[in-house]
Amino acid sequence: IVLAHQRSGSTFVMDHLKQRLFGYGAALISEPFNPGTLVQDGWSPEEVETLYIGEVEASWALFRRRLDEVFETVRAEFADDWRGEPGYAAGAIRPRAVGFKLMKNQVSTANYLRFLEWAGSEAAGHGKVGHLLRANTIEQMLSVVTSRVTGTFHARDQATVEETRAREREQEAP
């Protein structure tokens, strides 16, 4: 599980993990705790609100429900990707790593502490949480400003980078 803050490079890390680990039995998804993703996945606005600002026990119950949904979704996506491969039906191909990205602001303070407790106990021996921090705060702030000005939040490929640079040049032109 990649635990991250905004503008820390987490999308870059997740993209590269997916790319590098795909053939090794890894299945990863990006932001399953994003409110928009929750609604897309059938959560009611009331459930999303309770997850983030509801009573502690109700919020934790929903958080745990989401963890279960996430791992089930990741396993299903892995099965879809690998079902046609020889050895899958026989059980020789199984996910060796499943995971997701969790942004720090997508977890209430109470759930954050319980999540870390869960990761250290229930998932002990099976789960790892990597906390991604961007060491240079100035670069992080520049990234925030640049993303807002250009409207590009994730430059995943050279084409996106070039589009962003072209927009910047247009904005600078008299």
mmCIF file of C-alpha atoms in Angstrom:
data_model
loop_
_atom_site.group_PDB
_atom_site.id
_atom_site.type_symbol
_atom_site.label_atom_id
_atom_site.label_comp_id
_atom_site.label_asym_id
_atom_site.label_seq_id
_atom_site.Cartn_x
_atom_site.Cartn_y
_atom_site.Cartn_z
ATOM 1 C CA ILE A 1 0.000 0.000 0.000
ATOM 2 C CA VAL A 2 1.409 3.355 -0.992
ATOM 3 C CA LEU A 3 0.385 6.030 1.499
ATOM 4 C CA ALA A 4 1.041 9.474 0.078
ATOM 5 C CA HIS A 5 0.398 13.210 0.173
ATOM 6 C CA GLN A 6 -0.695 15.244 -2.845
ATOM 7 C CA ARG A 7 2.087 16.232 -5.243
ATOM 8 C CA SER A 8 4.480 13.689 -3.717
ATOM 9 C CA GLY A 9 5.033 11.746 -6.928
ATOM 10 C CA SER A 10 2.659 8.946 -5.959
ATOM 11 C CA THR A 11 1.091 8.606 -9.411
ATOM 12 C CA PHE A 12 4.573 8.304 -10.900
ATOM 13 C CA VAL A 13 5.461 5.632 -8.327
ATOM 14 C CA MET A 14 2.224 3.688 -8.907
ATOM 15 C CA ASP A 15 2.586 3.836 -12.693
ATOM 16 C CA HIS A 16 6.118 2.495 -12.476
ATOM 17 C CA LEU A 17 5.204 -0.193 -9.956
ATOM 18 C CA LYS A 18 2.397 -1.382 -12.253
ATOM 19 C CA GLN A 19 4.730 -1.364 -15.240
ATOM 20 C CA ARG A 20 7.631 -3.070 -13.511
ATOM 21 C CA LEU A 21 5.674 -5.654 -11.511
ATOM 22 C CA PHE A 22 2.956 -6.636 -13.999
ATOM 23 C CA GLY A 23 4.681 -9.779 -15.244
ATOM 24 C CA TYR A 24 5.594 -10.791 -11.714
ATOM 25 C CA GLY A 25 2.076 -11.251 -10.415
ATOM 26 C CA ALA A 26 1.273 -7.790 -9.109
ATOM 27 C CA ALA A 27 -2.081 -6.045 -9.350
ATOM 28 C CA LEU A 28 -2.401 -2.430 -8.240
ATOM 29 C CA ILE A 29 -5.100 0.236 -8.394
ATOM 30 C CA SER A 30 -4.647 3.931 -7.857
ATOM 31 C CA GLU A 31 -7.065 5.785 -5.571
ATOM 32 C CA PRO A 32 -9.941 3.625 -4.402
ATOM 33 C CA PHE A 33 -10.677 5.955 -1.467
ATOM 34 C CA ASN A 34 -11.157 9.014 -3.684
ATOM 35 C CA PRO A 35 -14.737 10.303 -3.102
ATOM 36 C CA GLY A 36 -15.454 10.312 -6.848
ATOM 37 C CA THR A 37 -14.272 6.714 -7.167
ATOM 38 C CA LEU A 38 -16.435 5.687 -4.220
ATOM 39 C CA VAL A 39 -19.539 7.188 -5.851
ATOM 40 C CA GLN A 40 -18.635 5.556 -9.199
ATOM 41 C CA ASP A 41 -18.429 2.243 -7.357
ATOM 42 C CA GLY A 42 -21.975 2.627 -6.049
ATOM 43 C CA TRP A 43 -21.451 4.287 -2.685
ATOM 44 C CA SER A 44 -24.160 6.731 -1.671
ATOM 45 C CA PRO A 45 -23.210 10.327 -0.842
ATOM 46 C CA GLU A 46 -24.271 9.594 2.755
ATOM 47 C CA GLU A 47 -21.847 6.667 2.964
ATOM 48 C CA VAL A 48 -19.012 8.789 1.567
ATOM 49 C CA GLU A 49 -19.779 11.533 4.075
ATOM 50 C CA THR A 50 -19.888 9.039 6.951
ATOM 51 C CA LEU A 51 -16.581 7.549 5.822
ATOM 52 C CA TYR A 52 -14.857 10.923 6.022
ATOM 53 C CA ILE A 53 -16.617 12.831 8.785
ATOM 54 C CA GLY A 54 -19.023 10.405 10.416
ATOM 55 C CA GLU A 55 -19.072 8.877 13.868
ATOM 56 C CA VAL A 56 -15.854 6.978 14.508
ATOM 57 C CA GLU A 57 -17.203 3.412 14.633
ATOM 58 C CA ALA A 58 -19.496 3.872 11.616
ATOM 59 C CA SER A 59 -16.632 5.476 9.705
ATOM 60 C CA TRP A 60 -14.253 2.622 10.520
ATOM 61 C CA ALA A 61 -16.846 0.020 9.488
ATOM 62 C CA LEU A 62 -17.134 1.718 6.092
ATOM 63 C CA PHE A 63 -13.344 2.020 5.820
ATOM 64 C CA ARG A 64 -12.965 -1.724 6.466
ATOM 65 C CA ARG A 65 -15.727 -2.450 3.952
ATOM 66 C CA ARG A 66 -13.809 -0.426 1.387
ATOM 67 C CA LEU A 67 -10.555 -2.251 2.143
ATOM 68 C CA ASP A 68 -12.339 -5.559 1.479
ATOM 69 C CA GLU A 69 -13.849 -4.164 -1.754
ATOM 70 C CA VAL A 70 -10.464 -2.878 -2.899
ATOM 71 C CA PHE A 71 -8.667 -6.171 -2.427
ATOM 72 C CA GLU A 72 -11.528 -8.042 -4.120
ATOM 73 C CA THR A 73 -11.433 -5.594 -7.058
ATOM 74 C CA VAL A 74 -7.661 -5.877 -7.415
ATOM 75 C CA ARG A 75 -7.839 -9.671 -7.396
ATOM 76 C CA ALA A 76 -10.655 -9.624 -9.980
ATOM 77 C CA GLU A 77 -8.672 -7.277 -12.240
ATOM 78 C CA PHE A 78 -5.661 -9.559 -11.920
ATOM 79 C CA ALA A 79 -7.824 -12.546 -12.890
ATOM 80 C CA ASP A 80 -9.161 -10.657 -15.915
ATOM 81 C CA ASP A 81 -5.615 -9.807 -17.016
ATOM 82 C CA TRP A 82 -4.269 -13.328 -16.602
ATOM 83 C CA ARG A 83 -7.252 -15.648 -17.225
ATOM 84 C CA GLY A 84 -6.114 -16.529 -20.761
ATOM 85 C CA GLU A 85 -2.573 -17.420 -19.755
ATOM 86 C CA PRO A 86 -1.509 -21.064 -19.534
ATOM 87 C CA GLY A 87 -1.227 -22.020 -15.906
ATOM 88 C CA TYR A 88 -3.871 -19.648 -14.563
ATOM 89 C CA ALA A 89 -6.668 -22.238 -14.437
ATOM 90 C CA ALA A 90 -4.333 -24.735 -12.799
ATOM 91 C CA GLY A 91 -3.530 -22.228 -10.055
ATOM 92 C CA ALA A 92 0.085 -21.712 -11.084
ATOM 93 C CA ILE A 93 -0.475 -18.002 -11.694
ATOM 94 C CA ARG A 94 -1.741 -16.107 -8.686
ATOM 95 C CA PRO A 95 -1.181 -12.519 -7.595
ATOM 96 C CA ARG A 96 1.944 -12.283 -5.491
ATOM 97 C CA ALA A 97 1.287 -8.643 -4.678
ATOM 98 C CA VAL A 98 -1.954 -6.694 -4.591
ATOM 99 C CA GLY A 99 -2.199 -3.111 -3.502
ATOM 100 C CA PHE A 100 -3.430 0.406 -3.888
ATOM 101 C CA LYS A 101 -2.590 4.044 -3.312
ATOM 102 C CA LEU A 102 -4.141 5.861 -0.376
ATOM 103 C CA MET A 103 -3.843 9.622 -0.101
ATOM 104 C CA LYS A 104 -3.395 10.906 3.457
ATOM 105 C CA ASN A 105 -6.305 13.362 3.076
ATOM 106 C CA GLN A 106 -8.603 10.471 2.119
ATOM 107 C CA VAL A 107 -8.435 9.047 5.627
ATOM 108 C CA SER A 108 -9.877 10.609 8.759
ATOM 109 C CA THR A 109 -7.460 10.956 11.673
ATOM 110 C CA ALA A 110 -9.220 8.196 13.620
ATOM 111 C CA ASN A 111 -9.238 5.855 10.610
ATOM 112 C CA TYR A 112 -5.613 6.649 9.802
ATOM 113 C CA LEU A 113 -4.447 5.344 13.161
ATOM 114 C CA ARG A 114 -6.728 2.299 12.926
ATOM 115 C CA PHE A 115 -5.575 1.671 9.362
ATOM 116 C CA LEU A 116 -1.934 1.607 10.465
ATOM 117 C CA GLU A 117 -2.899 -0.729 13.303
ATOM 118 C CA TRP A 118 -4.765 -2.959 10.808
ATOM 119 C CA ALA A 119 -1.817 -2.967 8.426
ATOM 120 C CA GLY A 120 0.500 -3.958 11.248
ATOM 121 C CA SER A 121 -1.646 -6.739 12.662
ATOM 122 C CA GLU A 122 -4.301 -8.214 10.379
ATOM 123 C CA ALA A 123 -2.132 -7.898 7.323
ATOM 124 C CA ALA A 124 1.027 -8.755 9.264
ATOM 125 C CA GLY A 125 3.415 -10.740 7.185
ATOM 126 C CA HIS A 126 1.322 -10.067 4.115
ATOM 127 C CA GLY A 127 1.026 -6.319 3.847
ATOM 128 C CA LYS A 128 3.460 -3.480 3.690
ATOM 129 C CA VAL A 129 2.717 0.215 3.847
ATOM 130 C CA GLY A 130 5.149 2.571 2.169
ATOM 131 C CA HIS A 131 4.780 6.224 3.158
ATOM 132 C CA LEU A 132 5.793 8.404 0.229
ATOM 133 C CA LEU A 133 6.967 11.888 1.136
ATOM 134 C CA ARG A 134 8.393 14.563 -1.088
ATOM 135 C CA ALA A 135 11.451 15.788 0.753
ATOM 136 C CA ASN A 136 11.713 19.146 -0.981
ATOM 137 C CA THR A 137 8.719 21.244 0.103
ATOM 138 C CA ILE A 138 9.558 24.002 -2.372
ATOM 139 C CA GLU A 139 9.384 21.531 -5.279
ATOM 140 C CA GLN A 140 6.084 20.262 -3.924
ATOM 141 C CA MET A 141 4.641 23.784 -3.797
ATOM 142 C CA LEU A 142 5.956 24.519 -7.300
ATOM 143 C CA SER A 143 4.255 21.342 -8.472
ATOM 144 C CA VAL A 144 0.946 22.522 -6.941
ATOM 145 C CA VAL A 145 1.196 25.913 -8.650
ATOM 146 C CA THR A 146 2.287 24.435 -11.998
ATOM 147 C CA SER A 147 -0.525 21.879 -12.003
ATOM 148 C CA ARG A 148 -3.129 24.549 -11.284
ATOM 149 C CA VAL A 149 -1.792 26.956 -13.887
ATOM 150 C CA THR A 150 -1.405 24.350 -16.639
ATOM 151 C CA GLY A 151 -4.388 22.184 -15.766
ATOM 152 C CA THR A 152 -2.150 19.123 -16.020
ATOM 153 C CA PHE A 153 -1.905 17.168 -12.812
ATOM 154 C CA HIS A 154 -0.188 14.014 -14.043
ATOM 155 C CA ALA A 155 2.228 14.093 -16.981
ATOM 156 C CA ARG A 156 2.481 10.372 -17.626
ATOM 157 C CA ASP A 157 4.077 10.421 -21.032
ATOM 158 C CA GLN A 158 6.102 12.639 -23.325
ATOM 159 C CA ALA A 159 2.987 13.672 -25.291
ATOM 160 C CA THR A 160 1.384 15.022 -22.112
ATOM 161 C CA VAL A 161 4.566 16.841 -21.199
ATOM 162 C CA GLU A 162 4.706 18.417 -24.671
ATOM 163 C CA GLU A 163 1.024 19.455 -24.471
ATOM 164 C CA THR A 164 1.691 21.095 -21.111
ATOM 165 C CA ARG A 165 4.719 22.963 -22.450
ATOM 166 C CA ALA A 166 2.715 24.158 -25.471
ATOM 167 C CA ARG A 167 -0.038 25.510 -23.165
ATOM 168 C CA GLU A 168 2.589 27.263 -21.050
ATOM 169 C CA ARG A 169 4.084 28.899 -24.190
ATOM 170 C CA GLU A 170 0.602 30.044 -25.298
ATOM 171 C CA GLN A 171 -0.025 31.626 -21.899
ATOM 172 C CA GLU A 172 3.330 33.422 -22.009
ATOM 173 C CA ALA A 173 2.788 34.783 -25.548
ATOM 174 C CA PRO A 174 1.705 38.440 -25.738
#
